[in-house]
CSV table of C-alpha atoms in Angstrom, one decimal:
chain,number,residue,atom,x,y,z
A,1315,MET,CA,-20.4,17.5,-23.5
A,1316,ARG,CA,-18.2,17.5,-19.6
A,1317,GLU,CA,-16.6,14.4,-20.5
A,1318,LEU,CA,-15.5,15.3,-23.7
A,1319,GLU,CA,-14.1,18.3,-21.5
A,1320,ARG,CA,-12.5,15.2,-19.4
A,1321,LEU,CA,-10.5,14.2,-22.1
A,1322,VAL,CA,-9.4,18.0,-23.2
A,1323,THR,CA,-8.0,18.5,-19.8
A,1324,VAL,CA,-5.9,15.0,-20.4
A,1325,ASN,CA,-4.6,16.6,-24.3
A,1326,LYS,CA,-3.8,19.6,-22.4
A,1327,LEU,CA,-1.8,17.3,-19.5
A,1328,SER,CA,-0.2,15.8,-22.5
A,1329,GLN,CA,0.4,19.1,-23.1
A,1330,LYS,CA,1.8,20.8,-20.4
A,1331,ASP,CA,4.7,17.6,-19.4
A,1332,PRO,CA,4.9,14.6,-22.4
A,1333,ASN,CA,5.9,13.0,-19.7
A,1334,TRP,CA,2.9,12.9,-17.2
A,1335,ILE,CA,1.2,9.8,-15.7
A,1336,HIS,CA,-2.6,9.3,-16.2
A,1337,LYS,CA,-4.7,8.1,-13.7
A,1338,ASP,CA,-8.4,6.9,-13.6
A,1339,LEU,CA,-8.7,6.8,-16.9
A,1340,PHE,CA,-11.2,4.0,-16.3
A,1341,ARG,CA,-13.5,5.8,-14.6
A,1342,LEU,CA,-13.9,7.7,-18.0
A,1343,LEU,CA,-16.0,5.1,-19.1
A,1344,HIS,CA,-19.0,6.0,-16.7
A,1345,LYS,CA,-20.2,8.8,-19.2
A,1346,ASP,CA,-22.3,8.5,-21.4
A,1347,GLU,CA,-21.6,11.2,-23.8
A,1348,LEU,CA,-18.1,8.8,-24.7
A,1349,TRP,CA,-20.2,6.2,-25.4
A,1350,ILE,CA,-22.3,8.1,-27.0
A,1351,THR,CA,-19.4,9.7,-28.9
A,1352,ALA,CA,-18.0,7.2,-29.9
A,1353,TYR,CA,-21.3,5.2,-32.1
A,1354,GLU,CA,-21.3,8.7,-33.7
A,1355,ASN,CA,-17.5,8.5,-35.3
A,1356,ILE,CA,-18.0,5.3,-36.7
A,1357,LYS,CA,-21.7,4.4,-38.0
A,1358,GLY,CA,-21.4,6.3,-40.9
A,1359,ASN,CA,-17.8,4.0,-41.7
A,1360,LYS,CA,-17.5,1.5,-44.0
A,1361,GLY,CA,-18.5,-1.9,-43.9
A,1362,VAL,CA,-20.0,-0.9,-40.1
A,1363,LEU,CA,-22.6,-3.3,-41.3
A,1364,THR,CA,-20.3,-6.3,-41.8
A,1365,PRO,CA,-20.3,-9.0,-39.5
A,1366,GLY,CA,-17.7,-9.8,-38.1
A,1367,SER,CA,-17.3,-13.1,-36.0
A,1368,THR,CA,-20.7,-12.6,-35.1
A,1369,LEU,CA,-24.1,-11.8,-36.7
A,1370,GLU,CA,-23.9,-8.2,-35.1
A,1371,THR,CA,-23.7,-5.2,-36.7
A,1372,MET,CA,-24.5,-1.5,-35.9
A,1373,ASP,CA,-27.8,-2.2,-37.8
A,1374,GLY,CA,-30.7,-1.2,-34.9
A,1375,MET,CA,-28.4,0.2,-32.8
A,1376,SER,CA,-30.1,2.5,-29.6
A,1377,LEU,CA,-29.0,3.9,-26.3
A,1378,ARG,CA,-30.6,1.2,-24.7
A,1379,ARG,CA,-27.9,-1.5,-26.7
A,1380,LEU,CA,-25.6,1.1,-26.2
A,1381,LYS,CA,-25.7,1.5,-21.9
A,1382,ARG,CA,-26.2,-2.1,-21.6
A,1383,LEU,CA,-22.7,-2.9,-23.4
A,1384,GLN,CA,-21.3,0.1,-21.3
A,1385,GLU,CA,-22.2,-1.4,-18.0
A,1386,GLN,CA,-20.4,-4.6,-19.3
A,1387,VAL,CA,-17.4,-3.0,-19.9
A,1388,CYS,CA,-17.7,-0.9,-16.7
A,1389,SER,CA,-17.9,-4.1,-14.7
A,1390,GLU,CA,-15.2,-5.7,-16.6
A,1391,THR,CA,-17.5,-8.6,-17.4
A,1392,TYR,CA,-17.3,-7.7,-21.2
A,1393,LYS,CA,-15.3,-9.9,-23.6
A,1394,PHE,CA,-14.2,-9.3,-26.9
A,1395,LYS,CA,-15.2,-11.8,-29.6
A,1396,ALA,CA,-12.4,-13.0,-31.9
A,1397,VAL,CA,-11.9,-11.1,-34.8
A,1398,LYS,CA,-12.6,-12.3,-37.9
A,1399,LEU,CA,-9.6,-12.8,-40.8
A,1400,ILE,CA,-10.5,-12.2,-44.9
A,1401,TYR,CA,-8.0,-11.6,-47.2
A,1402,ILE,CA,-8.1,-8.3,-49.4
A,1403,PRO,CA,-5.9,-7.3,-52.8
A,1404,ALA,CA,-2.8,-5.9,-51.8
A,1405,LYS,CA,-0.3,-3.6,-54.5
A,1406,SER,CA,2.3,-6.4,-54.4
A,1407,GLY,CA,-0.4,-9.0,-56.3
A,1408,LYS,CA,-0.4,-10.7,-52.8
A,1409,LYS,CA,-3.1,-11.4,-50.5
A,1410,ARG,CA,-3.3,-8.9,-47.2
A,1411,PRO,CA,-5.3,-10.1,-44.1
A,1412,LEU,CA,-8.0,-7.6,-43.1
A,1413,GLY,CA,-9.1,-7.9,-39.7
A,1414,LEU,CA,-13.0,-7.6,-38.9
A,1415,PRO,CA,-14.1,-7.0,-35.1
A,1416,THR,CA,-17.6,-7.1,-33.8
A,1417,ALA,CA,-19.6,-4.4,-34.2
A,1418,ASN,CA,-20.1,-3.9,-30.2
A,1419,ASP,CA,-16.2,-4.5,-30.3
A,1420,LYS,CA,-15.9,-1.3,-32.6
A,1421,ILE,CA,-17.6,0.9,-30.7
A,1422,VAL,CA,-15.2,-0.6,-27.3
A,1423,GLN,CA,-12.3,-0.1,-29.5
A,1424,GLU,CA,-13.5,3.5,-30.3
A,1425,VAL,CA,-13.7,4.3,-26.5
A,1426,ILE,CA,-10.2,3.1,-25.7
A,1427,ARG,CA,-9.2,4.9,-28.9
A,1428,LEU,CA,-10.5,8.2,-28.3
A,1429,ILE,CA,-8.7,8.0,-24.6
A,1430,LEU,CA,-5.5,7.0,-26.1
A,1431,GLU,CA,-5.2,10.1,-28.3
A,1432,ALA,CA,-6.0,12.3,-25.6
A,1433,ILE,CA,-3.0,11.3,-24.2
A,1434,TYR,CA,-0.7,10.5,-26.9
A,1435,GLU,CA,-1.4,12.7,-29.4
A,1436,PRO,CA,0.4,15.8,-28.4
A,1437,VAL,CA,3.4,13.0,-27.4
A,1438,PHE,CA,3.9,12.1,-30.9
A,1439,CYS,CA,7.1,13.4,-33.2
A,1440,LYS,CA,5.6,16.3,-35.7
A,1441,GLU,CA,7.5,14.0,-38.4
A,1442,SER,CA,4.6,11.6,-38.1
A,1443,PHE,CA,2.1,11.5,-40.1
A,1444,GLY,CA,0.5,8.0,-40.1
A,1445,PHE,CA,-3.0,7.4,-39.3
A,1446,ARG,CA,-2.4,11.1,-37.5
A,1447,GLN,CA,-5.5,13.4,-36.3
A,1448,GLY,CA,-5.9,15.9,-39.1
A,1449,ARG,CA,-2.5,14.5,-40.9
A,1450,GLY,CA,-2.3,12.5,-43.8
A,1451,CYS,CA,-0.7,12.0,-47.5
A,1452,HIS,CA,-0.6,15.7,-48.2
A,1453,ASP,CA,0.7,16.5,-45.3
A,1454,ALA,CA,3.8,14.5,-45.6
A,1455,LEU,CA,4.5,15.4,-49.0
A,1456,ASP,CA,3.9,19.3,-48.3
A,1457,HIS,CA,6.4,18.7,-45.4
A,1458,VAL,CA,8.9,16.8,-47.8
A,1459,GLU,CA,9.1,19.7,-50.3
A,1460,GLN,CA,9.4,22.7,-47.7
A,1461,ARG,CA,11.8,20.5,-45.3
A,1462,PHE,CA,14.0,18.2,-47.7
A,1463,ARG,CA,14.4,20.7,-50.5
A,1464,TRP,CA,18.6,21.1,-50.4
A,1465,VAL,CA,18.9,17.3,-49.3
A,1466,ASP,CA,22.4,15.1,-49.7
A,1467,TYR,CA,20.3,11.6,-49.3
A,1468,ALA,CA,18.0,10.1,-47.9
A,1469,ILE,CA,17.6,7.1,-45.7
A,1470,GLU,CA,14.3,4.4,-46.4
A,1471,GLY,CA,13.4,2.3,-43.9
A,1472,ASP,CA,10.4,-0.5,-43.7
A,1473,ILE,CA,9.2,-2.4,-40.9
A,1474,GLU,CA,8.1,-5.3,-42.4
A,1475,GLN,CA,4.9,-6.7,-40.9
A,1476,ALA,CA,4.3,-4.0,-38.7
A,1477,TYR,CA,1.0,-4.9,-37.1
A,1478,PRO,CA,1.8,-8.6,-37.1
A,1479,ILE,CA,5.3,-8.8,-34.9
A,1480,ILE,CA,3.7,-5.8,-32.0
A,1481,ASP,CA,4.7,-7.5,-29.0
A,1482,HIS,CA,1.9,-7.8,-26.1
A,1483,HIS,CA,4.2,-7.6,-23.1
A,1484,ILE,CA,6.1,-4.6,-24.9
A,1485,LEU,CA,3.1,-2.6,-25.6
A,1486,ILE,CA,2.1,-3.1,-22.1
A,1487,LYS,CA,5.0,-2.2,-20.5
A,1488,THR,CA,5.4,1.1,-22.9
A,1489,LEU,CA,1.7,1.9,-21.9
A,1490,ASN,CA,2.7,1.2,-18.3
A,1491,LYS,CA,5.1,4.5,-18.2
A,1492,ARG,CA,2.3,6.8,-19.3
A,1493,ILE,CA,-0.6,5.7,-17.5
A,1494,ASN,CA,-1.3,4.1,-13.6
A,1495,ASP,CA,-4.7,2.6,-13.9
A,1496,PRO,CA,-5.2,-0.8,-13.8
A,1497,ARG,CA,-8.3,-1.0,-15.0
A,1498,PHE,CA,-7.6,0.5,-18.7
A,1499,ILE,CA,-4.9,-2.0,-18.2
A,1500,ARG,CA,-6.7,-4.9,-18.1
A,1501,LEU,CA,-9.4,-3.4,-21.1
A,1502,ILE,CA,-6.1,-3.2,-23.4
A,1503,TRP,CA,-5.2,-6.7,-22.7
A,1504,LYS,CA,-8.5,-8.5,-22.9
A,1505,LEU,CA,-8.1,-6.2,-26.7
A,1506,LEU,CA,-4.9,-7.9,-27.3
A,1507,GLY,CA,-6.5,-11.4,-26.2
A,1508,CYS,CA,-9.2,-12.2,-28.1
A,1509,GLY,CA,-7.5,-13.7,-31.1
A,1510,VAL,CA,-8.6,-14.4,-34.4
A,1511,LEU,CA,-10.7,-15.9,-36.2
A,1512,ASP,CA,-9.9,-17.4,-39.6
A,1513,GLU,CA,-11.7,-19.8,-41.6
A,1514,GLU,CA,-13.4,-21.1,-39.1
A,1515,ARG,CA,-10.5,-21.8,-36.7
A,1516,ILE,CA,-9.6,-18.9,-33.6
A,1517,THR,CA,-5.7,-18.8,-32.9
A,1518,TRP,CA,-4.4,-16.3,-30.1
A,1519,SER,CA,-0.9,-15.0,-29.8
A,1520,LYS,CA,1.2,-13.3,-28.1
A,1521,SER,CA,2.0,-10.6,-30.6
A,1522,GLY,CA,0.0,-8.8,-32.8
A,1523,VAL,CA,-2.8,-6.3,-33.4
A,1524,PRO,CA,-5.1,-6.8,-36.1
A,1525,GLN,CA,-5.3,-4.7,-40.1
A,1526,GLY,CA,-8.2,-3.6,-40.4
A,1527,SER,CA,-9.1,-2.6,-36.5
A,1528,ILE,CA,-10.0,0.4,-35.1
A,1529,VAL,CA,-7.7,1.1,-31.9
A,1530,SER,CA,-4.7,-0.6,-33.8
A,1531,PRO,CA,-3.5,2.6,-35.8
A,1532,ILE,CA,-2.6,4.1,-32.8
A,1533,LEU,CA,-1.3,1.1,-30.5
A,1534,ALA,CA,0.7,0.6,-33.3
A,1535,ASN,CA,1.9,4.3,-33.0
A,1536,ILE,CA,2.2,4.1,-29.8
A,1537,TYR,CA,4.4,1.2,-29.7
A,1538,TYR,CA,6.7,2.1,-32.1
A,1539,HIS,CA,7.1,6.0,-30.8
A,1540,GLU,CA,10.0,5.0,-29.5
A,1541,LEU,CA,11.9,4.1,-32.6
A,1542,ASP,CA,11.1,7.8,-34.0
A,1543,GLU,CA,12.3,9.3,-30.5
A,1544,PHE,CA,15.6,7.5,-31.4
A,1545,VAL,CA,16.1,7.9,-34.7
A,1546,GLN,CA,15.4,11.8,-33.8
A,1547,SER,CA,18.4,11.2,-31.2
A,1548,ILE,CA,20.5,10.5,-34.3
A,1549,LYS,CA,19.1,13.3,-36.9
A,1550,GLN,CA,20.1,15.5,-33.4
A,1551,SER,CA,23.4,14.1,-33.4
A,1552,VAL,CA,24.1,14.1,-37.0
A,1553,GLU,CA,23.0,17.6,-37.6
A,1554,SER,CA,24.8,19.0,-34.0
A,1555,GLU,CA,28.1,17.4,-35.5
A,1556,ASN,CA,27.6,19.0,-39.2
A,1557,ILE,CA,27.3,22.9,-37.4
A,1558,SER,CA,30.6,21.8,-35.5
A,1559,LYS,CA,31.8,21.0,-38.8
A,1560,ILE,CA,30.6,24.3,-40.5
A,1561,ALA,CA,31.8,26.3,-37.4
A,1562,ARG,CA,35.4,24.8,-38.1
A,1563,LYS,CA,35.8,26.2,-41.5
A,1564,SER,CA,38.4,29.1,-41.9
A,1565,LYS,CA,37.7,31.7,-44.1
A,1566,ALA,CA,39.3,31.1,-46.8
A,1567,TYR,CA,37.0,27.7,-47.1
A,1568,LYS,CA,34.0,29.9,-46.3
A,1569,ALA,CA,35.2,32.4,-49.7
A,1570,LEU,CA,35.9,29.2,-51.8
A,1571,GLU,CA,33.0,27.9,-51.1
A,1572,TYR,CA,30.4,30.6,-51.6
A,1573,LYS,CA,32.5,31.4,-55.3
A,1574,ILE,CA,31.6,27.7,-56.3
A,1575,GLN,CA,27.9,28.0,-55.1
A,1576,LYS,CA,27.7,31.2,-56.9
A,1577,ILE,CA,28.9,30.2,-59.9
A,1578,HIS,CA,26.7,26.6,-59.7
A,1579,ASN,CA,24.0,28.9,-59.9
A,1580,GLU,CA,25.3,30.6,-62.5
A,1581,ILE,CA,25.9,27.7,-64.8
A,1582,LYS,CA,22.0,26.5,-64.1
A,1583,GLU,CA,20.7,29.9,-66.3
A,1584,TYR,CA,22.9,29.4,-69.6
A,1585,LYS,CA,21.4,26.8,-72.2
A,1586,LEU,CA,23.2,22.6,-72.0
A,1587,HIS,CA,25.5,23.8,-75.1
A,1588,SER,CA,26.0,27.1,-74.6
A,1589,MET,CA,29.1,28.9,-75.1
A,1590,GLU,CA,28.9,30.3,-71.5
A,1591,LYS,CA,28.1,27.2,-69.8
A,1592,ILE,CA,31.6,26.3,-70.7
A,1593,GLU,CA,33.6,28.3,-69.9
A,1594,LEU,CA,31.9,28.1,-66.4
A,1595,LYS,CA,32.7,24.2,-66.1
A,1596,SER,CA,36.4,25.1,-67.3
A,1597,LEU,CA,36.6,27.7,-64.7
A,1598,LYS,CA,39.5,26.3,-62.0
A,1599,TYR,CA,38.9,27.2,-58.5
């Protein structure tokens, strides 16, 4: 499909230059193939027949309905409906909110997600595994197994309420660094400002993206990408310092370090209370 080829081109530009500024993205929305692909991507998802804040679902979706939706978005007359909140059990024993967009909003969100993914997927850190194309938990575990087998310490962190605290203005400012297209940015502004329906009451906020929304994971990844880069810079600084320290070690120090490591390896080969193990442990360097 020609329009998907345009997405491939966008992706290649980001691969070639991580700082490339993309223009005229809104023109992609005029192509039928992108909307058909978006619908095909989500039509089999769990919950597509679950209504959001309106009664509409994916049931009975047709090319005519899809075309009408496309025309509304391209004419900038489309309005996102409020995201309906439901509460599901969390591992902590409490309940966490889950957002349910309307059927039409899901399709528009998937169109936006496809474009953002083409731009940002080549830019994201290779050590980032959350909600990434072709990546999952097992890939993260394999990475840890291969790269972190001989570490002295690890830093664990958690961003509490990662989705609700996303500041809309900071997010848009971040998007503007890579996207120079006012119409496409306006569409995302509309998405962010759709409001939340919680127990028959709609509220609006200048922060947060709904958990459960199709486009929220990639918006969160874009928002927190600069944090990833900051952590990467710290990592590189520490590694450079450690390499410098190793380079400054004397030959005598390196020889003693090698001897200690060799004895340590030998100790591991013997049984716990064997005489050989006791003798090796009693050695003085």
